[in-house]
Coordinates of C-alpha atoms in Angstrom, one line a residue:
X1 CA 0.0 0.0 0.0
X2 CA 1.5 3.4 -1.1
X3 CA 1.0 6.2 1.4
X4 CA 1.4 9.9 1.2
X5 CA 1.6 12.1 4.4
X6 CA 0.7 15.7 3.9
X7 CA 2.3 17.8 6.7
X8 CA 2.6 21.4 7.7
X9 CA -0.8 22.6 6.5
X10 CA -4.3 23.5 7.6
X11 CA -6.8 20.6 6.9
X12 CA -10.5 21.3 6.6
X13 CA -12.0 18.3 8.4
X14 CA -15.1 18.0 10.5
X15 CA -13.6 15.0 12.4
X16 CA -10.3 16.7 13.1
X17 CA -10.7 20.5 12.7
X18 CA -7.2 21.2 14.2
X19 CA -5.4 18.8 11.9
X20 CA -2.2 19.9 10.3
X21 CA -1.4 16.6 8.6
X22 CA -3.3 14.0 6.6
X23 CA -2.4 10.5 5.4
X24 CA -3.7 9.2 2.1
X25 CA -3.3 5.5 0.9
X26 CA -4.5 4.2 -2.4
X27 CA -6.9 7.0 -3.1
X28 CA -8.5 7.1 0.4
X29 CA -8.0 9.4 3.4
X30 CA -6.8 7.1 6.2
X31 CA -5.7 9.4 9.0
X32 CA -5.8 13.1 10.1
X33 CA -4.0 14.7 13.1
X34 CA -0.8 16.4 14.1
X35 CA 2.5 15.9 12.2
X36 CA 4.5 14.1 14.9
X37 CA 2.1 11.2 15.4
X38 CA 1.5 11.1 11.7
X39 CA 5.2 10.5 11.0
X40 CA 5.2 7.8 13.7
X41 CA 2.2 6.0 12.3
X42 CA 3.4 6.2 8.7
X43 CA 7.2 6.0 8.8
X44 CA 7.5 4.9 5.2
X45 CA 5.1 7.5 3.7
X46 CA 6.0 9.9 1.0
X47 CA 6.1 13.3 2.6
X48 CA 4.3 16.3 1.0
X49 CA 5.2 19.5 2.8
X50 CA 2.2 21.9 2.5
X51 CA 4.2 24.9 3.7
X52 CA 1.2 26.3 5.5
X53 CA -1.3 25.8 2.6
X54 CA -5.0 25.1 3.2
X55 CA -6.3 21.6 2.2
X56 CA -10.0 21.2 1.6
X57 CA -12.4 18.8 -0.1
X58 CA -12.4 19.3 -3.9
X59 CA -15.3 21.1 -5.4
X60 CA -18.0 19.5 -7.7
X61 CA -19.8 21.7 -10.2
X62 CA -23.3 20.2 -10.6
X63 CA -24.3 22.2 -13.7
X64 CA -21.9 22.7 -16.6
X65 CA -22.1 22.7 -20.4
X66 CA -18.6 21.4 -21.2
X67 CA -18.2 21.9 -24.9
X68 CA -20.0 25.3 -24.9
X69 CA -17.8 26.5 -22.1
X70 CA -14.7 25.5 -23.9
X71 CA -15.8 27.1 -27.1
X72 CA -16.0 30.3 -25.2
X73 CA -12.6 29.8 -23.6
X74 CA -10.9 28.9 -26.9
X75 CA -13.0 31.1 -29.2
X76 CA -14.9 34.4 -29.3
X77 CA -15.8 35.6 -25.8
X78 CA -18.2 38.5 -26.0
X79 CA -18.6 38.9 -22.3
X80 CA -16.0 41.7 -22.3
X81 CA -18.0 43.8 -24.9
X82 CA -18.6 47.2 -23.4
X83 CA -21.1 48.4 -26.0
X84 CA -23.0 47.2 -29.1
X85 CA -20.3 48.7 -31.4
X86 CA -17.5 47.1 -29.3
X87 CA -19.3 43.7 -29.6
X88 CA -19.5 44.1 -33.4
X89 CA -15.8 45.1 -33.5
X90 CA -14.9 41.9 -31.6
X91 CA -16.9 39.9 -34.1
X92 CA -15.3 41.5 -37.1
X93 CA -11.8 41.1 -35.7
X94 CA -12.4 37.4 -34.8
X95 CA -14.0 36.7 -38.2
X96 CA -11.0 38.2 -40.0
X97 CA -8.5 36.1 -37.9
X98 CA -10.6 32.9 -38.3
X99 CA -12.0 33.0 -41.9
X100 CA -13.1 29.3 -42.1
X101 CA -16.0 27.3 -40.6
X102 CA -18.9 28.3 -38.4
X103 CA -18.1 31.4 -36.3
X104 CA -19.1 30.7 -32.7
X105 CA -19.3 33.3 -30.0
X106 CA -21.0 33.8 -26.7
X107 CA -21.5 35.9 -23.6
X108 CA -22.9 39.2 -24.9
X109 CA -25.3 41.1 -22.5
X110 CA -27.1 44.0 -24.0
X111 CA -28.3 45.1 -20.5
X112 CA -24.8 46.4 -19.8
X113 CA -24.5 48.4 -23.0
X114 CA -25.4 52.1 -23.5
X115 CA -27.5 51.1 -26.6
X116 CA -29.5 48.5 -24.5
X117 CA -30.2 46.4 -27.5
X118 CA -28.9 43.2 -29.2
X119 CA -27.1 43.2 -32.6
X120 CA -29.5 42.8 -35.6
X121 CA -29.3 40.3 -38.4
X122 CA -28.1 43.0 -40.8
X123 CA -25.3 44.0 -38.4
X124 CA -24.1 40.4 -37.9
X125 CA -24.1 39.8 -41.7
X126 CA -22.1 43.0 -42.2
X127 CA -19.6 41.8 -39.6
X128 CA -19.1 38.2 -40.8
X129 CA -20.1 38.2 -44.4
X130 CA -21.7 35.2 -46.1
X131 CA -20.7 32.6 -43.5
X132 CA -22.6 30.9 -40.6
X133 CA -22.3 32.7 -37.3
X134 CA -23.9 31.9 -34.0
X135 CA -23.5 34.4 -31.1
X136 CA -25.4 33.4 -27.9
X137 CA -26.5 35.7 -25.2
X138 CA -24.9 35.4 -21.8
X139 CA -27.7 33.3 -20.4
X140 CA -27.5 30.9 -23.4
X141 CA -31.3 31.2 -24.0
X142 CA -31.3 33.4 -27.0
X143 CA -28.8 34.2 -29.8
X144 CA -28.1 36.4 -32.8
X145 CA -27.1 34.7 -35.9
X146 CA -26.1 35.4 -39.5
X147 CA -28.4 34.8 -42.5
X148 CA -26.1 32.0 -43.7
X149 CA -26.8 30.0 -40.5
X150 CA -30.6 30.7 -40.8
X151 CA -30.5 29.3 -44.3
X152 CA -29.3 25.9 -43.2
X153 CA -31.7 25.5 -40.3
X154 CA -35.2 24.4 -41.4
X155 CA -36.5 24.6 -37.9
X156 CA -35.8 28.3 -37.3
X157 CA -39.5 29.3 -37.5
X158 CA -40.5 32.0 -35.1
X159 CA -37.7 34.3 -36.1
X160 CA -38.5 38.0 -35.8
X161 CA -36.3 40.2 -37.9
X162 CA -34.2 42.6 -35.8
X163 CA -34.6 40.5 -32.6
X164 CA -32.6 37.6 -31.1
X165 CA -33.8 34.1 -31.7
X166 CA -35.6 32.6 -28.7
X167 CA -37.3 29.3 -27.7
X168 CA -37.5 26.6 -30.3
X169 CA -35.9 28.7 -33.1
X170 CA -32.9 29.3 -30.8
X171 CA -32.6 25.6 -29.9
X172 CA -32.6 24.7 -33.6
X173 CA -29.8 27.1 -34.6
X174 CA -27.7 26.2 -31.5
X175 CA -27.6 22.5 -32.4
X176 CA -26.8 23.3 -36.1
X177 CA -24.0 25.7 -35.2
X178 CA -22.3 23.2 -32.9
X179 CA -22.6 20.4 -35.5
X180 CA -20.8 22.7 -37.9
X181 CA -17.7 22.8 -35.8
X182 CA -14.9 20.2 -36.2
X183 CA -14.2 17.3 -33.9
X184 CA -10.8 18.7 -33.2
X185 CA -12.4 22.1 -32.3
X186 CA -14.9 20.4 -30.0
X187 CA -12.2 18.2 -28.3
X188 CA -10.0 21.3 -27.8
X189 CA -12.9 23.0 -26.2
X190 CA -13.6 20.1 -23.8
X191 CA -10.0 20.0 -22.7
X192 CA -10.0 23.7 -22.1
X193 CA -13.1 23.4 -19.9
X194 CA -11.9 20.5 -17.8
X195 CA -8.4 22.0 -17.5
X196 CA -10.0 25.2 -16.2
X197 CA -12.1 23.1 -13.8
X198 CA -9.1 21.3 -12.4
X199 CA -7.2 24.5 -12.0
X200 CA -10.0 25.8 -9.8
X201 CA -10.1 22.9 -7.4
X202 CA -13.0 21.1 -9.2
X203 CA -12.7 17.3 -9.2
X204 CA -16.0 16.5 -10.9
X205 CA -18.6 18.2 -13.1
X206 CA -22.2 17.4 -14.1
X207 CA -22.7 17.9 -17.9
X208 CA -26.3 19.1 -18.4
X209 CA -27.0 18.2 -22.1
X210 CA -30.0 17.4 -24.2
X211 CA -31.4 17.3 -27.7
X212 CA -32.0 21.1 -27.6
X213 CA -28.6 22.0 -26.1
X214 CA -25.8 20.1 -27.9
X215 CA -27.3 16.9 -29.2
X216 CA -26.5 13.3 -29.0
X217 CA -23.2 13.4 -31.1
X218 CA -21.7 15.9 -28.6
X219 CA -22.7 13.8 -25.7
X220 CA -21.2 10.6 -27.2
X221 CA -18.0 12.4 -27.9
X222 CA -17.9 13.9 -24.4
X223 CA -18.4 10.5 -22.7
X224 CA -15.5 9.1 -24.8
X225 CA -13.2 12.0 -23.8
X226 CA -10.5 11.2 -21.3
X227 CA -9.6 13.6 -18.5
X228 CA -8.8 13.5 -14.8
X229 CA -11.9 15.5 -14.0
X230 CA -14.8 13.2 -13.5
X231 CA -17.9 13.8 -15.7
X232 CA -21.4 12.8 -14.7
X233 CA -23.8 13.3 -17.6
X234 CA -27.5 14.3 -17.6
X235 CA -29.8 14.3 -20.6
X236 CA -32.8 16.6 -20.8
X237 CA -35.4 14.7 -22.7
X238 CA -38.9 13.9 -21.3
X239 CA -40.1 10.3 -21.3
X240 CA -43.6 8.9 -20.6
X241 CA -42.9 5.3 -19.3
X242 CA -40.4 3.5 -17.1
X243 CA -39.3 1.3 -20.0
X244 CA -38.6 4.4 -22.1
X245 CA -36.6 5.9 -19.3
X246 CA -34.5 2.8 -18.7
X247 CA -33.9 2.4 -22.4
X248 CA -32.8 6.0 -22.9
X249 CA -30.4 5.9 -20.0
X250 CA -28.9 2.6 -21.3
X251 CA -28.7 3.9 -24.9
X252 CA -26.9 7.1 -24.0
X253 CA -24.9 6.0 -21.0
X254 CA -26.1 8.9 -18.9
X255 CA -26.6 9.1 -15.2
X256 CA -30.0 10.7 -15.2
X257 CA -32.8 12.3 -17.3
X258 CA -32.7 15.9 -16.1
X259 CA -30.3 18.8 -16.0
X260 CA -31.6 21.2 -18.6
X261 CA -34.9 19.5 -19.3
X262 CA -36.6 22.8 -20.0
X263 CA -39.8 23.8 -18.3
X264 CA -39.1 27.4 -19.2
X265 CA -36.3 29.6 -20.4
X266 CA -34.4 32.5 -18.7
X267 CA -35.2 35.9 -17.2
X268 CA -32.6 37.7 -19.3
X269 CA -34.2 36.5 -22.6
X270 CA -37.7 37.1 -21.3
X271 CA -38.4 33.3 -21.7
X272 CA -38.7 32.3 -18.0
X273 CA -42.4 31.4 -17.4
X274 CA -44.0 33.9 -15.0
X275 CA -47.4 34.1 -13.3
X276 CA -47.5 37.8 -14.1
X277 CA -45.9 39.6 -17.1
X278 CA -42.4 41.0 -17.1
X279 CA -42.1 44.6 -16.0
X280 CA -40.2 45.7 -19.1
X281 CA -41.9 43.6 -21.8
X282 CA -45.5 42.5 -22.3
X283 CA -44.9 38.8 -22.0
X284 CA -45.1 36.1 -19.3
X285 CA -42.4 34.0 -20.9
X286 CA -42.5 30.5 -22.4
X287 CA -43.6 27.2 -20.9
X288 CA -42.1 24.2 -22.6
X289 CA -43.6 21.5 -20.4
X290 CA -46.9 21.5 -18.6
X291 CA -47.8 19.8 -15.4
X292 CA -49.0 16.7 -17.2
X293 CA -45.7 16.2 -19.1
X294 CA -43.8 16.8 -15.9
X295 CA -45.9 14.3 -14.0
X296 CA -45.4 11.6 -16.7
X297 CA -41.6 12.1 -16.7
X298 CA -41.3 12.0 -12.9
X299 CA -43.5 8.9 -12.7
X300 CA -41.5 7.2 -15.4
X301 CA -38.1 8.0 -13.8
X302 CA -39.2 7.2 -10.3
X303 CA -40.5 3.7 -11.4
X304 CA -37.4 3.1 -13.4
X305 CA -35.1 4.1 -10.5
X306 CA -33.6 7.0 -12.6
X307 CA -32.8 10.4 -11.3
X308 CA -35.0 13.1 -12.9
X309 CA -34.7 16.8 -13.0
X310 CA -35.9 20.0 -14.6
X311 CA -34.6 23.4 -15.6
X312 CA -37.1 25.8 -13.9
X313 CA -36.7 29.5 -13.2
X314 CA -40.0 31.4 -13.3
X315 CA -42.7 31.1 -10.6
X316 CA -45.3 29.7 -13.1
X317 CA -42.8 27.1 -14.2
X318 CA -42.2 26.1 -10.6
X319 CA -46.0 25.9 -10.1
X320 CA -46.1 23.2 -12.8
X321 CA -43.1 21.4 -11.4
X322 CA -44.5 21.3 -7.8
X323 CA -47.8 20.1 -9.2
X324 CA -46.0 17.3 -11.0
X325 CA -44.1 16.2 -7.9
X326 CA -47.2 16.3 -5.7
X327 CA -49.2 14.2 -8.2
X328 CA -46.4 11.5 -8.4
X329 CA -46.0 11.5 -4.6
X330 CA -49.7 11.0 -4.1
X331 CA -49.6 8.0 -6.5
X332 CA -46.3 6.3 -5.6
X333 CA -45.7 7.7 -2.1
X334 CA -43.5 10.5 -0.9
X335 CA -40.6 8.2 0.2
X336 CA -40.4 6.6 -3.3
X337 CA -40.1 10.1 -4.9
X338 CA -37.5 11.3 -2.3
X339 CA -35.4 8.2 -2.6
X340 CA -34.5 9.0 -6.3
X341 CA -32.9 12.4 -5.4
X342 CA -34.7 14.2 -8.2
X343 CA -33.4 17.7 -8.9
X344 CA -34.5 21.2 -9.9
X345 CA -31.9 23.3 -11.7
X346 CA -31.7 27.1 -11.0
X347 CA -35.0 27.4 -9.0
X348 CA -34.7 31.2 -8.8
X349 CA -38.3 32.3 -8.3
X350 CA -40.0 30.4 -5.4
X351 CA -42.6 31.3 -2.9
X352 CA -42.8 29.8 0.7
X353 CA -45.4 27.2 -0.3
X354 CA -43.2 26.0 -3.2
X355 CA -40.2 25.9 -0.9
X356 CA -42.1 23.8 1.6
X357 CA -43.3 21.4 -1.0
X358 CA -39.9 20.8 -2.5
X359 CA -38.5 20.2 1.0
X360 CA -41.3 17.8 1.9
X361 CA -40.7 15.8 -1.3
X362 CA -36.9 15.5 -0.9
X363 CA -36.1 17.5 -4.1
X364 CA -32.5 18.6 -4.5
X365 CA -31.9 22.2 -5.8
X366 CA -28.9 22.8 -8.0
X367 CA -28.4 26.6 -7.7
X368 CA -26.0 29.2 -9.1
X369 CA -25.2 32.1 -6.8
X370 CA -23.2 33.7 -9.6
X371 CA -26.5 34.7 -11.2
X372 CA -27.3 37.0 -8.2
X373 CA -23.8 38.4 -8.2
X374 CA -24.1 39.2 -12.0
X375 CA -27.7 40.4 -12.2
X376 CA -29.1 41.1 -8.7
X377 CA -29.3 44.4 -6.9
X378 CA -31.5 47.4 -7.4
X379 CA -29.8 48.4 -10.7
X380 CA -29.4 44.9 -12.1
X381 CA -31.1 43.0 -14.8
X382 CA -33.4 41.2 -12.4
X383 CA -34.8 44.5 -11.2
X384 CA -35.3 45.7 -14.8
X385 CA -37.1 42.5 -15.8
X386 CA -39.2 42.0 -12.6
X387 CA -39.4 45.2 -10.6
X388 CA -40.0 44.7 -6.9
X389 CA -40.3 40.9 -7.4
X390 CA -36.5 40.8 -8.0
X391 CA -35.6 41.1 -4.2
X392 CA -37.1 37.6 -3.6
X393 CA -35.0 35.8 -6.2
X394 CA -32.7 33.0 -5.3
X395 CA -33.9 32.5 -1.7
X396 CA -31.1 30.3 -0.6
X397 CA -31.4 30.8 3.1
X398 CA -35.1 30.0 3.1
X399 CA -34.5 26.9 1.0
X400 CA -31.8 25.6 3.3
X401 CA -33.8 26.4 6.4
X402 CA -36.7 24.4 5.1
X403 CA -34.5 21.4 4.6
X404 CA -33.9 21.5 0.8
X405 CA -30.5 20.0 0.0
X406 CA -28.6 22.6 -2.0
X407 CA -25.8 22.1 -4.6
X408 CA -23.9 25.1 -5.7
X409 CA -22.6 25.4 -9.3
X410 CA -21.9 27.7 -12.2
X411 CA -24.0 26.8 -15.3
X412 CA -20.8 27.6 -17.2
X413 CA -20.4 29.3 -19.6
X414 CA -23.2 31.5 -18.1
X415 CA -21.0 32.2 -15.1
X416 CA -17.4 31.2 -14.8
X417 CA -16.0 27.9 -13.4
X418 CA -14.9 29.5 -10.2
X419 CA -16.4 27.7 -7.1
X420 CA -14.9 30.0 -4.5
X421 CA -16.5 33.0 -6.3
X422 CA -19.8 31.1 -6.3
X423 CA -19.5 30.3 -2.6
X424 CA -18.7 34.0 -1.9
X425 CA -21.7 35.1 -4.0
X426 CA -24.0 32.9 -1.8
X427 CA -22.5 34.4 1.3
X428 CA -22.8 38.0 0.0
X429 CA -26.2 37.7 -1.6
X430 CA -27.5 41.1 -2.8
X431 CA -30.6 40.5 -0.7
X432 CA -29.0 39.9 2.7
X433 CA -31.9 37.8 4.0
X434 CA -31.3 35.3 1.2
X435 CA -27.6 34.7 2.0
X436 CA -26.1 31.5 3.3
X437 CA -23.5 31.2 6.0
X438 CA -19.9 30.4 4.7
X439 CA -20.2 26.9 6.2
X440 CA -23.5 26.2 4.4
X441 CA -22.3 27.6 1.1
X442 CA -19.1 25.6 1.2
X443 CA -20.9 22.4 2.1
X444 CA -23.4 23.0 -0.8
X445 CA -20.4 23.2 -3.3
X446 CA -18.8 20.1 -2.0
X447 CA -20.9 17.5 0.0
X448 CA -24.1 18.9 -1.4
X449 CA -22.9 18.7 -5.0
X450 CA -21.7 15.1 -4.5
X451 CA -25.1 14.2 -3.1
X452 CA -26.9 15.9 -6.0
X453 CA -25.0 13.5 -8.2
X454 CA -26.2 10.5 -6.3
X455 CA -23.2 9.9 -4.1
X456 CA -24.7 9.5 -0.7
X457 CA -22.1 7.6 1.2
X458 CA -21.9 10.1 4.0
X459 CA -18.2 10.9 3.4
X460 CA -17.8 12.2 -0.2
X461 CA -17.0 15.8 -0.1
X462 CA -15.4 15.7 3.3
X463 CA -11.9 14.8 4.5
X464 CA -12.4 12.1 7.1
X465 CA -10.9 8.6 7.5
X466 CA -12.5 6.5 4.8
X467 CA -13.4 9.3 2.5
X468 CA -12.1 9.4 -1.1
X469 CA -8.9 11.4 -1.3
X470 CA -10.5 14.1 -3.5
X471 CA -9.1 17.4 -2.3
X472 CA -7.5 20.7 -3.4
X473 CA -4.5 22.5 -1.9
X474 CA -4.9 26.3 -1.7
X475 CA -2.9 29.4 -1.1
X476 CA -5.2 31.2 1.3
X477 CA -5.4 33.9 3.9
X478 CA -5.8 33.1 7.6
X479 CA -8.8 30.9 8.2
X480 CA -11.8 32.0 10.1
X481 CA -15.1 30.6 11.3
X482 CA -18.1 32.8 10.5
X483 CA -21.9 32.4 10.3
X484 CA -24.7 34.6 9.1
X485 CA -25.9 35.6 12.5
X486 CA -23.7 37.5 15.0
X487 CA -24.9 35.4 17.9
X488 CA -23.9 32.2 16.1
X489 CA -20.6 33.8 15.0
X490 CA -19.6 34.6 18.5
X491 CA -20.1 31.0 19.5
X492 CA -18.6 29.3 16.5
X493 CA -15.3 31.3 16.7
X494 CA -14.7 29.8 20.1
X495 CA -12.0 27.0 19.7
X496 CA -14.2 24.7 21.7
X497 CA -16.8 24.7 19.0
X498 CA -14.5 22.3 17.0
X499 CA -15.7 23.9 13.7
X500 CA -13.1 23.9 10.8
X501 CA -12.3 27.3 9.5
X502 CA -12.6 28.7 5.9
X503 CA -10.8 31.5 4.1
X504 CA -12.5 34.9 4.5
X505 CA -15.4 35.3 2.1
X506 CA -16.1 39.0 2.3
X507 CA -17.1 40.6 -1.0
X508 CA -13.6 42.3 -1.1
X509 CA -11.6 39.4 0.1
X510 CA -9.1 37.9 -2.3
X511 CA -10.1 34.3 -3.3
X512 CA -7.8 31.4 -2.6
X513 CA -5.4 30.3 -5.4
X514 CA -5.3 26.6 -6.3
X515 CA -1.9 24.9 -6.0
X516 CA -3.0 21.4 -6.6
X517 CA -6.1 19.3 -7.3
X518 CA -6.3 15.6 -6.4
X519 CA -9.1 13.3 -7.3
X520 CA -9.2 9.8 -5.7
X521 CA -5.5 10.1 -5.0
X522 CA -4.4 11.1 -8.5
X523 CA -3.1 14.7 -9.1
X524 CA -5.1 16.2 -11.9
X525 CA -3.7 19.8 -11.6
X526 CA -0.5 21.3 -10.2
X527 CA 0.3 25.0 -10.4

């Protein structure tokens, strides 16, 4: 048995919060404590001197679009566009430097521009010429394209000249644009994403794919792709029977039928399904699945023993999802539903009754605090779209208090693969009453995210004897113990509380820098 002994560090462990050393043997944590007894117990171990670094469980990102994220990392990133004209200039420059193939770009956000509007079809044609171009909005629920791409997509009905493509028209052009890229381009993108994940202390990601997102060919290529970061795949396609659910999981090799199974769209693209119209546009969004379809899918997956899930953002969409869960629970029993660990993705707009229902039915919520950091606040996109309703979005504290198991992720490329930034965003929610404590947020990005992926052994996402040796080593400031309430904070900073510390997560605190990422004992990143 080969053993490594990590010494001279600060180990985040609930079983040994004062540990400065950790022993790992064959991919498993076997011991934690002080250096001197560690050396005595493991005299032949390979010594790894941490030089004061902080060792913590590796992160898991439970909602990622791997190929799309990599195409942004390796291609045209429009998130830095400061205006409409700047965006078009970036497109023109990239098109000139890359004259062949489909032009792929993403990340533009017209709500941050002085012009407050998206590029038009004519403007894109002028920038790229007679070639296919697909430029997705930051939320990935609408896009502007060139005429050449529209001409090769028979399903692009519903296109309004001068406006971005939304709903089914957008889904059709997205799949066509990705199919127009080369295998080498897609593999390069996948490697870029997974390399970025490993460099940010992420040991595993959940790919949220589907027929309207990247298609079966992309999923098959991704599952063939080899990398040290573990990939768990979800497929967003509704089924109506247990046999159909089992067959689809077996055919595709996926772990569940959920992820981005769209019940609605996004707030930024005015396609999230709302009870009342948007404040800034006379629409209530788009509903892709009604309560009957949701019920059928949940029943089928529950009977087949398959984890199900839904992309749901608006309050009307959540009404439909809650109705589906309650119908299946009434038919099959609440414990049968809860045992499958079904998920809702995003879950941004919930009222107290919906929160109580999800908690009662054991539904896991995969959430993205980076959304609030990017678009929350009185001057943000949420307020522009929803008015006073915006302050109630992303009610993480109420969800956690009700007993909903939370998993924190990014929805990359919508927000970056940066788990410490996501944890910090949850702690510093723009609506203070919705914030999580640092401990709760960190747990949701580690233990909670493993649990959302069906790993419920009680030790995954922690550093305790018997846990998988999946950890990251960080250069970090002095550790502290903090909680959301002052009364709790005064107690939990007492050394007798035996609570492991975390790096400071104030909004102005520098984030830890990853020095090494290890997954099941294998180093997958080293600075």
